[in-house]
mmCIF file of C-alpha atoms in Angstrom:
data_model
loop_
_atom_site.group_PDB
_atom_site.id
_atom_site.type_symbol
_atom_site.label_atom_id
_atom_site.label_comp_id
_atom_site.label_asym_id
_atom_site.label_seq_id
_atom_site.Cartn_x
_atom_site.Cartn_y
_atom_site.Cartn_z
ATOM 1 C CA MET A 22 -14.430 -63.549 -24.661
ATOM 2 C CA ARG A 23 -11.786 -63.279 -27.389
ATOM 3 C CA SER A 24 -13.010 -65.986 -29.813
ATOM 4 C CA PRO A 25 -16.201 -68.055 -30.067
ATOM 5 C CA SER A 26 -16.487 -71.787 -29.927
ATOM 6 C CA LEU A 27 -16.297 -73.508 -33.301
ATOM 7 C CA ALA A 28 -19.636 -75.134 -32.529
ATOM 8 C CA ASN A 29 -21.434 -71.767 -32.670
ATOM 9 C CA ASN A 30 -22.816 -72.023 -36.207
ATOM 10 C CA ILE A 31 -25.494 -69.737 -37.655
ATOM 11 C CA TYR A 32 -27.909 -70.834 -40.410
ATOM 12 C CA VAL A 33 -27.949 -68.081 -43.055
ATOM 13 C CA SER A 34 -29.356 -68.289 -46.646
ATOM 14 C CA GLY A 35 -29.654 -72.075 -46.511
ATOM 15 C CA LYS A 36 -26.140 -72.563 -45.175
ATOM 16 C CA PHE A 37 -24.522 -72.910 -41.799
ATOM 17 C CA ARG A 38 -21.997 -70.151 -41.224
ATOM 18 C CA ARG A 39 -19.761 -69.384 -38.292
ATOM 19 C CA ILE A 40 -17.340 -66.722 -37.058
ATOM 20 C CA GLN A 41 -13.907 -67.269 -38.584
ATOM 21 C CA THR A 42 -11.068 -67.677 -36.110
ATOM 22 C CA HIS A 43 -8.506 -65.807 -38.251
ATOM 23 C CA TRP A 44 -10.612 -62.630 -37.956
ATOM 24 C CA PHE A 45 -9.555 -62.356 -34.317
ATOM 25 C CA ASN A 46 -5.917 -62.664 -35.385
ATOM 26 C CA ASP A 47 -6.275 -60.086 -38.163
ATOM 27 C CA TYR A 48 -8.237 -57.617 -36.027
ATOM 28 C CA PHE A 49 -6.890 -57.595 -32.492
ATOM 29 C CA TRP A 50 -9.650 -55.266 -31.339
ATOM 30 C CA LEU A 51 -12.443 -57.711 -32.263
ATOM 31 C CA ARG A 52 -14.343 -59.358 -29.401
ATOM 32 C CA TYR A 53 -17.078 -62.031 -29.224
ATOM 33 C CA SER A 54 -20.161 -61.728 -27.007
ATOM 34 C CA GLN A 55 -21.506 -65.069 -25.802
ATOM 35 C CA SER A 56 -24.731 -63.488 -24.540
ATOM 36 C CA ALA A 57 -25.507 -61.874 -27.930
ATOM 37 C CA CYS A 58 -23.747 -64.538 -30.034
ATOM 38 C CA GLY A 59 -21.998 -61.924 -32.137
ATOM 39 C CA VAL A 60 -18.826 -59.845 -32.498
ATOM 40 C CA TYR A 61 -18.135 -56.183 -31.776
ATOM 41 C CA CYS A 62 -15.268 -53.671 -31.682
ATOM 42 C CA ALA A 63 -14.094 -53.263 -28.092
ATOM 43 C CA PRO A 64 -12.395 -49.818 -28.474
ATOM 44 C CA CYS A 65 -15.391 -48.330 -30.284
ATOM 45 C CA TYR A 66 -17.826 -49.847 -27.784
ATOM 46 C CA LEU A 67 -15.917 -48.197 -24.898
ATOM 47 C CA PHE A 68 -14.750 -44.890 -26.372
ATOM 48 C CA ALA A 69 -16.965 -44.014 -29.378
ATOM 49 C CA GLY A 70 -19.709 -42.546 -27.246
ATOM 50 C CA SER A 71 -23.380 -42.778 -28.220
ATOM 51 C CA VAL A 72 -22.790 -43.547 -31.904
ATOM 52 C CA THR A 73 -25.360 -45.980 -33.352
ATOM 53 C CA ARG A 74 -23.477 -48.301 -35.687
ATOM 54 C CA LEU A 75 -22.794 -51.971 -36.246
ATOM 55 C CA LEU A 76 -19.856 -53.288 -34.202
ATOM 56 C CA VAL A 77 -20.119 -50.183 -32.012
ATOM 57 C CA SER A 78 -23.542 -50.034 -30.352
ATOM 58 C CA SER A 79 -24.715 -53.425 -31.630
ATOM 59 C CA VAL A 80 -23.007 -56.751 -32.263
ATOM 60 C CA ALA A 81 -22.659 -58.375 -35.687
ATOM 61 C CA ILE A 82 -24.506 -61.678 -35.594
ATOM 62 C CA ASP A 83 -24.603 -62.552 -39.312
ATOM 63 C CA PRO A 84 -21.184 -63.941 -40.359
ATOM 64 C CA SER A 85 -21.907 -63.436 -44.041
ATOM 65 C CA ASN A 86 -19.907 -60.543 -45.540
ATOM 66 C CA LEU A 87 -18.519 -59.880 -42.065
ATOM 67 C CA GLY A 88 -14.970 -59.837 -43.467
ATOM 68 C CA LYS A 89 -15.772 -56.828 -45.652
ATOM 69 C CA THR A 90 -17.578 -55.147 -42.761
ATOM 70 C CA LEU A 91 -14.558 -55.605 -40.493
ATOM 71 C CA SER A 92 -12.174 -54.319 -43.168
ATOM 72 C CA SER A 93 -14.320 -51.222 -43.775
ATOM 73 C CA HIS A 94 -14.705 -50.591 -40.047
ATOM 74 C CA ALA A 95 -10.941 -50.786 -39.458
ATOM 75 C CA LYS A 96 -10.414 -47.899 -41.910
ATOM 76 C CA SER A 97 -13.150 -45.640 -40.527
ATOM 77 C CA GLU A 98 -12.261 -42.414 -38.699
ATOM 78 C CA LEU A 99 -14.440 -43.383 -35.751
ATOM 79 C CA HIS A 100 -12.464 -46.594 -35.246
ATOM 80 C CA VAL A 101 -9.079 -44.855 -35.566
ATOM 81 C CA ASN A 102 -10.038 -42.262 -32.951
ATOM 82 C CA SER A 103 -11.360 -44.945 -30.630
ATOM 83 C CA LEU A 104 -8.139 -46.942 -30.987
ATOM 84 C CA GLU A 105 -6.102 -43.851 -30.078
ATOM 85 C CA ALA A 106 -8.286 -43.188 -27.049
ATOM 86 C CA ALA A 107 -7.985 -46.800 -25.950
ATOM 87 C CA GLU A 108 -4.193 -46.723 -26.305
ATOM 88 C CA ASN A 109 -3.958 -43.501 -24.304
ATOM 89 C CA PHE A 110 -6.136 -45.011 -21.603
ATOM 90 C CA ARG A 111 -3.990 -48.149 -21.462
ATOM 91 C CA SER A 112 -0.707 -46.222 -21.308
ATOM 92 C CA ILE A 113 -2.028 -43.912 -18.589
ATOM 93 C CA MET A 114 -3.329 -46.788 -16.462
ATOM 94 C CA SER A 115 -0.037 -48.662 -16.868
ATOM 95 C CA GLY A 116 1.962 -45.565 -15.920
ATOM 96 C CA GLU A 117 3.731 -45.177 -19.252
ATOM 97 C CA GLN A 118 2.515 -41.588 -19.649
ATOM 98 C CA LYS A 119 0.824 -38.909 -17.536
ATOM 99 C CA ASP A 120 -2.871 -38.202 -17.630
ATOM 100 C CA ILE A 121 -4.363 -35.097 -19.183
ATOM 101 C CA VAL A 122 -4.519 -33.246 -15.848
ATOM 102 C CA ALA A 123 -0.823 -33.824 -15.230
ATOM 103 C CA SER A 124 0.008 -32.836 -18.829
ATOM 104 C CA MET A 125 -2.008 -29.642 -18.517
ATOM 105 C CA SER A 126 -0.308 -28.915 -15.206
ATOM 106 C CA SER A 127 3.099 -29.449 -16.790
ATOM 107 C CA SER A 128 2.247 -27.133 -19.690
ATOM 108 C CA TYR A 129 0.914 -24.583 -17.228
ATOM 109 C CA ASN A 130 4.133 -24.718 -15.208
ATOM 110 C CA VAL A 131 6.193 -24.172 -18.360
ATOM 111 C CA LEU A 132 4.052 -21.158 -19.283
ATOM 112 C CA VAL A 133 4.328 -19.742 -15.761
ATOM 113 C CA GLU A 134 8.115 -20.108 -15.772
ATOM 114 C CA ARG A 135 8.330 -18.388 -19.163
ATOM 115 C CA ASN A 136 6.166 -15.483 -17.992
ATOM 116 C CA ARG A 137 8.263 -15.166 -14.850
ATOM 117 C CA GLN A 138 11.449 -14.845 -16.881
ATOM 118 C CA ILE A 139 9.852 -12.123 -18.999
ATOM 119 C CA LEU A 140 8.494 -10.251 -15.994
ATOM 120 C CA HIS A 141 11.851 -10.577 -14.208
ATOM 121 C CA ALA A 142 13.609 -8.866 -17.126
ATOM 122 C CA ILE A 143 11.013 -6.065 -17.160
ATOM 123 C CA VAL A 144 11.241 -5.497 -13.390
ATOM 124 C CA GLU A 145 15.051 -5.512 -13.455
ATOM 125 C CA THR A 146 15.002 -2.881 -16.199
ATOM 126 C CA ILE A 147 12.701 -0.612 -14.208
ATOM 127 C CA ILE A 148 14.858 -1.034 -11.084
ATOM 128 C CA LEU A 149 17.989 -0.204 -13.095
ATOM 129 C CA CYS A 150 16.425 2.998 -14.414
ATOM 130 C CA GLY A 151 15.402 3.934 -10.887
ATOM 131 C CA ARG A 152 18.846 3.339 -9.424
ATOM 132 C CA GLN A 153 20.557 5.324 -12.185
ATOM 133 C CA ASN A 154 17.961 8.112 -12.014
ATOM 134 C CA LEU A 155 16.945 7.568 -15.646
ATOM 135 C CA SER A 156 13.543 8.435 -17.055
ATOM 136 C CA LEU A 157 11.644 5.389 -18.304
ATOM 137 C CA ARG A 158 9.898 7.058 -21.249
ATOM 138 C CA GLY A 159 9.466 10.311 -23.104
ATOM 139 C CA HIS A 160 6.604 12.770 -23.090
ATOM 140 C CA ARG A 161 4.487 10.477 -25.283
ATOM 141 C CA ASP A 162 3.924 6.717 -25.166
ATOM 142 C CA GLU A 163 5.240 6.281 -28.692
ATOM 143 C CA ASP A 164 8.596 7.800 -27.732
ATOM 144 C CA ARG A 165 11.429 5.302 -27.526
ATOM 145 C CA GLY A 166 12.653 5.886 -23.980
ATOM 146 C CA ASN A 167 15.333 4.286 -21.842
ATOM 147 C CA PHE A 168 13.008 1.493 -20.711
ATOM 148 C CA LYS A 169 12.302 0.162 -24.202
ATOM 149 C CA ALA A 170 15.918 0.629 -25.291
ATOM 150 C CA LEU A 171 17.215 -1.414 -22.347
ATOM 151 C CA LEU A 172 14.635 -4.132 -22.957
ATOM 152 C CA GLU A 173 15.674 -4.398 -26.597
ATOM 153 C CA TYR A 174 19.299 -4.634 -25.519
ATOM 154 C CA GLN A 175 18.464 -7.487 -23.129
ATOM 155 C CA ALA A 176 16.488 -9.225 -25.871
ATOM 156 C CA LYS A 177 19.705 -9.663 -27.853
ATOM 157 C CA HIS A 178 20.871 -12.148 -25.229
ATOM 158 C CA ASN A 179 17.464 -13.444 -24.108
ATOM 159 C CA ALA A 180 15.564 -15.484 -26.698
ATOM 160 C CA ILE A 181 12.414 -15.703 -24.583
ATOM 161 C CA LEU A 182 12.264 -11.933 -24.077
ATOM 162 C CA LYS A 183 12.961 -11.333 -27.769
ATOM 163 C CA ASP A 184 10.110 -13.615 -28.822
ATOM 164 C CA HIS A 185 7.819 -11.909 -26.303
ATOM 165 C CA LEU A 186 8.610 -8.406 -27.580
ATOM 166 C CA GLU A 187 8.327 -9.345 -31.256
ATOM 167 C CA ASN A 188 5.456 -11.857 -31.262
ATOM 168 C CA GLY A 189 3.704 -11.434 -27.913
ATOM 169 C CA ASP A 190 0.100 -10.367 -27.499
ATOM 170 C CA PRO A 191 0.051 -6.525 -27.334
ATOM 171 C CA ARG A 192 -2.443 -6.762 -24.466
ATOM 172 C CA THR A 193 -0.037 -8.767 -22.268
ATOM 173 C CA LYS A 194 3.400 -7.324 -23.060
ATOM 174 C CA TYR A 195 3.674 -5.598 -19.651
ATOM 175 C CA THR A 196 5.502 -2.625 -21.170
ATOM 176 C CA SER A 197 2.833 0.092 -21.009
ATOM 177 C CA ASN A 198 3.154 3.142 -18.791
ATOM 178 C CA LYS A 199 0.398 1.847 -16.510
ATOM 179 C CA ILE A 200 2.249 -1.427 -15.912
ATOM 180 C CA GLN A 201 5.466 0.506 -15.313
ATOM 181 C CA ASN A 202 3.769 2.622 -12.657
ATOM 182 C CA GLU A 203 2.259 -0.461 -11.027
ATOM 183 C CA ILE A 204 5.663 -2.153 -10.851
ATOM 184 C CA ILE A 205 7.204 1.024 -9.421
ATOM 185 C CA ASP A 206 4.491 1.128 -6.738
ATOM 186 C CA ILE A 207 5.103 -2.545 -5.898
ATOM 187 C CA CYS A 208 8.852 -1.964 -5.632
ATOM 188 C CA GLY A 209 8.187 1.052 -3.409
ATOM 189 C CA ASP A 210 5.963 -1.036 -1.125
ATOM 190 C CA GLN A 211 8.643 -3.730 -0.890
ATOM 191 C CA ILE A 212 11.325 -1.182 0.002
ATOM 192 C CA LYS A 213 9.093 0.487 2.575
ATOM 193 C CA SER A 214 8.215 -2.839 4.194
ATOM 194 C CA LYS A 215 11.931 -3.654 4.543
ATOM 195 C CA ILE A 216 12.603 -0.249 6.126
ATOM 196 C CA VAL A 217 9.684 -0.641 8.530
ATOM 197 C CA GLU A 218 10.766 -4.161 9.428
ATOM 198 C CA SER A 219 14.302 -2.943 10.161
ATOM 199 C CA CYS A 220 12.950 -0.013 12.182
ATOM 200 C CA ASN A 221 10.644 -2.225 14.250
ATOM 201 C CA SER A 222 13.555 -4.542 15.103
ATOM 202 C CA VAL A 223 15.443 -1.808 17.028
ATOM 203 C CA PRO A 224 14.609 -0.637 20.582
ATOM 204 C CA PHE A 225 13.597 2.878 19.508
ATOM 205 C CA PHE A 226 13.541 5.283 16.575
ATOM 206 C CA GLY A 227 12.986 8.918 15.683
ATOM 207 C CA PHE A 228 10.546 10.484 13.245
ATOM 208 C CA ILE A 229 11.623 13.316 10.943
ATOM 209 C CA ASP A 230 9.615 15.615 8.700
ATOM 210 C CA GLU A 231 12.018 16.535 5.924
ATOM 211 C CA ALA A 232 10.320 19.046 3.606
ATOM 212 C CA THR A 233 7.070 20.423 2.274
ATOM 213 C CA ASP A 234 6.115 20.066 -1.362
ATOM 214 C CA ALA A 235 4.938 23.354 -2.861
ATOM 215 C CA SER A 236 2.662 21.696 -5.441
ATOM 216 C CA THR A 237 -1.106 21.900 -5.615
ATOM 217 C CA MET A 238 -1.290 19.127 -3.023
ATOM 218 C CA GLU A 239 0.340 19.808 0.333
ATOM 219 C CA GLN A 240 2.690 16.906 1.064
ATOM 220 C CA MET A 241 5.115 16.163 3.868
ATOM 221 C CA ALA A 242 8.109 13.887 3.333
ATOM 222 C CA LEU A 243 8.492 11.411 6.201
ATOM 223 C CA CYS A 244 11.729 9.751 7.311
ATOM 224 C CA LEU A 245 12.655 7.271 10.040
ATOM 225 C CA ARG A 246 15.944 7.677 11.913
ATOM 226 C CA TYR A 247 17.292 4.677 13.818
ATOM 227 C CA TYR A 248 20.411 2.634 14.508
ATOM 228 C CA GLU A 249 20.790 -0.059 11.868
ATOM 229 C CA THR A 250 22.499 -3.135 13.304
ATOM 230 C CA SER A 251 23.579 -4.545 9.929
ATOM 231 C CA SER A 252 25.660 -1.472 9.011
ATOM 232 C CA ARG A 253 26.342 -0.488 12.648
ATOM 233 C CA SER A 254 25.438 3.112 11.983
ATOM 234 C CA VAL A 255 22.597 5.573 12.430
ATOM 235 C CA THR A 256 20.550 5.731 9.270
ATOM 236 C CA GLU A 257 17.716 7.843 7.907
ATOM 237 C CA ASN A 258 15.280 6.262 5.447
ATOM 238 C CA PHE A 259 12.449 7.872 3.528
ATOM 239 C CA ILE A 260 9.158 5.935 3.747
ATOM 240 C CA GLY A 261 6.729 8.131 1.825
ATOM 241 C CA PHE A 262 4.684 11.302 1.614
ATOM 242 C CA ALA A 263 1.828 12.261 3.900
ATOM 243 C CA GLU A 264 -0.892 14.206 2.099
ATOM 244 C CA CYS A 265 -2.216 17.052 4.220
ATOM 245 C CA TRP A 266 -5.471 18.910 3.590
ATOM 246 C CA SER A 267 -4.471 21.707 5.934
ATOM 247 C CA THR A 268 -1.295 23.110 7.511
ATOM 248 C CA THR A 269 -2.646 23.345 11.049
ATOM 249 C CA GLY A 270 -0.937 21.432 13.816
ATOM 250 C CA GLU A 271 -3.942 19.161 14.288
ATOM 251 C CA SER A 272 -4.225 18.240 10.599
ATOM 252 C CA LEU A 273 -0.501 17.626 10.167
ATOM 253 C CA SER A 274 -0.149 15.507 13.322
ATOM 254 C CA GLU A 275 -3.137 13.342 12.347
ATOM 255 C CA ALA A 276 -1.682 12.846 8.863
ATOM 256 C CA PHE A 277 1.719 11.897 10.284
ATOM 257 C CA LEU A 278 0.367 9.406 12.809
ATOM 258 C CA PHE A 279 -2.051 7.868 10.311
ATOM 259 C CA HIS A 280 0.676 7.378 7.715
ATOM 260 C CA LEU A 281 3.123 5.852 10.199
ATOM 261 C CA ARG A 282 0.561 3.452 11.644
ATOM 262 C CA ASN A 283 -0.737 2.542 8.197
ATOM 263 C CA SER A 284 2.847 1.687 7.175
ATOM 264 C CA GLY A 285 3.129 -0.755 10.073
ATOM 265 C CA VAL A 286 5.560 1.250 12.210
ATOM 266 C CA ASN A 287 5.535 0.287 15.905
ATOM 267 C CA MET A 288 4.674 3.654 17.458
ATOM 268 C CA ASP A 289 5.440 2.420 20.972
ATOM 269 C CA LYS A 290 9.139 2.736 20.112
ATOM 270 C CA LEU A 291 8.904 6.385 19.037
ATOM 271 C CA ARG A 292 11.465 8.369 21.063
ATOM 272 C CA GLY A 293 12.172 11.452 18.956
ATOM 273 C CA GLN A 294 10.659 13.846 16.445
ATOM 274 C CA GLY A 295 12.314 16.582 14.428
ATOM 275 C CA TYR A 296 10.773 19.480 12.446
ATOM 276 C CA ASP A 297 11.528 23.046 11.467
ATOM 277 C CA GLY A 298 10.784 26.016 13.708
ATOM 278 C CA ALA A 299 7.453 27.007 12.163
ATOM 279 C CA SER A 300 4.760 27.762 14.711
ATOM 280 C CA ASN A 301 2.384 25.055 13.478
ATOM 281 C CA MET A 302 5.177 22.503 13.961
ATOM 282 C CA SER A 303 6.954 23.602 17.138
ATOM 283 C CA ARG A 304 4.304 25.339 19.267
ATOM 284 C CA GLU A 305 4.298 24.118 22.841
ATOM 285 C CA PHE A 306 0.584 23.338 23.173
ATOM 286 C CA ARG A 307 -1.065 23.205 19.735
ATOM 287 C CA GLY A 308 1.858 22.418 17.438
ATOM 288 C CA VAL A 309 2.545 19.084 15.776
ATOM 289 C CA GLN A 310 5.217 18.129 18.276
ATOM 290 C CA ALA A 311 2.870 18.811 21.242
ATOM 291 C CA ARG A 312 0.012 16.791 19.750
ATOM 292 C CA ILE A 313 2.282 13.839 18.983
ATOM 293 C CA ARG A 314 3.766 13.973 22.497
ATOM 294 C CA TYR A 315 0.248 13.873 23.881
ATOM 295 C CA ASN A 316 -0.170 10.410 22.289
ATOM 296 C CA HIS A 317 3.477 9.370 22.697
ATOM 297 C CA PRO A 318 4.988 11.188 25.709
ATOM 298 C CA LYS A 319 8.486 9.732 25.184
ATOM 299 C CA ALA A 320 8.849 11.302 21.720
ATOM 300 C CA LEU A 321 11.056 14.304 22.488
ATOM 301 C CA TYR A 322 11.055 17.192 20.024
ATOM 302 C CA THR A 323 14.339 18.451 18.505
ATOM 303 C CA HIS A 324 14.623 21.383 16.132
ATOM 304 C CA CYS A 325 15.972 20.348 12.716
ATOM 305 C CA ARG A 326 19.721 21.086 12.792
ATOM 306 C CA ALA A 327 20.053 20.974 9.025
ATOM 307 C CA LEU A 328 17.448 23.699 8.712
ATOM 308 C CA CYS A 329 19.249 25.762 11.354
ATOM 309 C CA LEU A 330 22.441 25.501 9.318
ATOM 310 C CA ASN A 331 20.590 26.432 6.145
ATOM 311 C CA LEU A 332 19.036 29.479 7.809
ATOM 312 C CA ALA A 333 22.415 30.509 9.225
ATOM 313 C CA ILE A 334 24.002 30.311 5.777
ATOM 314 C CA CYS A 335 21.130 32.294 4.243
ATOM 315 C CA HIS A 336 21.415 35.045 6.842
ATOM 316 C CA ALA A 337 25.217 35.099 6.599
ATOM 317 C CA SER A 338 25.008 35.470 2.833
ATOM 318 C CA GLU A 339 23.113 38.710 3.304
ATOM 319 C CA GLU A 340 26.221 40.318 4.827
ATOM 320 C CA PRO A 341 28.211 42.364 2.244
ATOM 321 C CA ILE A 342 31.579 40.844 3.262
ATOM 322 C CA VAL A 343 30.321 37.282 2.892
ATOM 323 C CA ARG A 344 28.488 38.072 -0.345
ATOM 324 C CA ASN A 345 31.595 39.682 -1.872
ATOM 325 C CA MET A 346 33.749 36.746 -0.745
ATOM 326 C CA MET A 347 31.393 34.246 -2.379
ATOM 327 C CA GLN A 348 31.408 36.278 -5.588
ATOM 328 C CA THR A 349 35.218 36.342 -5.613
ATOM 329 C CA VAL A 350 35.419 32.570 -5.076
ATOM 330 C CA GLN A 351 32.935 32.066 -7.879
ATOM 331 C CA GLU A 352 34.948 34.205 -10.274
ATOM 332 C CA VAL A 353 38.156 32.323 -9.415
ATOM 333 C CA ALA A 354 36.399 29.019 -10.027
ATOM 334 C CA PHE A 355 35.095 30.223 -13.376
ATOM 335 C CA CYS A 356 38.563 31.411 -14.318
ATOM 336 C CA LEU A 357 40.049 27.957 -13.769
ATOM 337 C CA ASN A 358 37.200 25.767 -14.957
ATOM 338 C CA TYR A 359 36.785 27.488 -18.306
ATOM 339 C CA SER A 360 40.447 27.183 -19.262
ATOM 340 C CA ALA A 361 42.268 23.884 -19.471
ATOM 341 C CA LYS A 362 45.667 25.621 -19.569
ATOM 342 C CA ARG A 363 45.011 27.631 -16.410
ATOM 343 C CA LEU A 364 43.737 24.534 -14.584
ATOM 344 C CA LEU A 365 46.852 22.558 -15.567
ATOM 345 C CA ARG A 366 49.187 25.301 -14.398
ATOM 346 C CA TYR A 367 47.240 25.542 -11.134
ATOM 347 C CA LYS A 368 47.620 21.797 -10.505
ATOM 348 C CA ASN A 369 51.358 21.958 -11.241
ATOM 349 C CA ALA A 370 51.754 24.856 -8.827
ATOM 350 C CA LEU A 371 49.994 22.918 -6.076
ATOM 351 C CA GLU A 372 52.173 19.855 -6.617
ATOM 352 C CA ASN A 373 55.376 21.926 -6.413
ATOM 353 C CA ASP A 374 54.288 23.628 -3.186
ATOM 354 C CA ALA A 375 55.757 21.599 -0.270
ATOM 355 C CA GLU A 376 53.429 23.092 2.334
ATOM 356 C CA ASN A 377 50.355 22.394 0.246
ATOM 357 C CA ARG A 378 51.580 18.851 -0.545
ATOM 358 C CA GLU A 379 52.007 18.112 3.161
ATOM 359 C CA ALA A 380 48.499 19.385 3.900
ATOM 360 C CA MET A 381 47.062 17.180 1.144
ATOM 361 C CA GLU A 382 48.863 14.125 2.544
ATOM 362 C CA ARG A 383 47.427 14.779 6.010
ATOM 363 C CA ARG A 384 43.952 15.079 4.527
ATOM 364 C CA THR A 385 44.403 11.806 2.627
ATOM 365 C CA LYS A 386 45.496 9.972 5.781
ATOM 366 C CA LEU A 387 42.560 11.413 7.714
ATOM 367 C CA GLN A 388 40.128 10.257 5.038
ATOM 368 C CA SER A 389 41.665 6.764 5.080
ATOM 369 C CA LEU A 390 41.324 6.512 8.862
ATOM 370 C CA THR A 391 37.719 7.680 8.668
ATOM 371 C CA PHE A 392 36.950 5.055 6.043
ATOM 372 C CA VAL A 393 38.542 2.260 8.093
ATOM 373 C CA ARG A 394 36.685 3.394 11.216
ATOM 374 C CA ASN A 395 33.367 3.235 9.411
ATOM 375 C CA GLU A 396 34.138 -0.177 7.937
ATOM 376 C CA VAL A 397 35.009 -1.836 11.290
ATOM 377 C CA GLY A 398 32.131 -0.196 13.127
ATOM 378 C CA GLY A 399 34.026 2.376 15.164
ATOM 379 C CA LYS A 400 36.525 -0.041 16.762
ATOM 380 C CA ILE A 401 39.520 2.166 15.857
#
């Protein structure tokens, strides 16, 4: 009840006293309890907690000096905090503002979006260095490498990134070498998953072992060869290294199959495999190609043509005539490349030679036709 009846008088110190009506006008938060026949502060009663105080946990029954009590209570810190809590509760229930959960969620979303912008700039920088074949850092962590230089350049046009680099927590800057390696691994997994997805979408594919790493750990580079519908061409894509504990046909074939299956490649579509001519790779019964054909009979083995060409060139270079010819060509190239005047005179001589000019024009036209044929997918 907002105000008491005027008939509610209280006999105090030989006089009848009663609650003054203007107190309810001066203090809008004041309420009257008919059951206790006294007044109390509604906001403090609801939001002050378990505080034991007059007008908060107990009603004021004695009207004498109540005006001073009300004035003192209105200035107290407890009352001010309770009023603020009551106003927040009223505005939330009326829909004028969001509750604390929604406000925290909004602040969280803002923080997430900010962190995403920062991480996006860092990832883009690492991808740029990878595409341009640039090293990310020097030999020591304190060296100012390409990665940090590119980030600082981006920060000139990105206020959020600049604030993060200058004032961010050193533990969450995401610029350490460990974070760089983690991002590189994630990018590699994303690229490999796209390659595998594209390979699994075609009717069949071939598996190629490209090279052997001569480091302390024996590694085989694995590639998938298939017809890519988007580019309308046969493509070869590297998907990773297979670590091998031995160079026997059994060990290598198990490593190859495990790596391909672990990458998600559909092995039922395997129709070809290509390796070099080493005995552990090409033997008819115990080589890698034989063991893989045992599990996948449709995977025909083809000797690596690129390696055949490389071996042919190596053997041909052992012939004295070929070796002398290569040495002569090298000396002519050095003669022209190390002298700007000689190179200019050579170019002028080629331009003034009609036969040579005609041959160059034919080569240019042939290159143009080849380019157009590749662009339209072989329709010309």
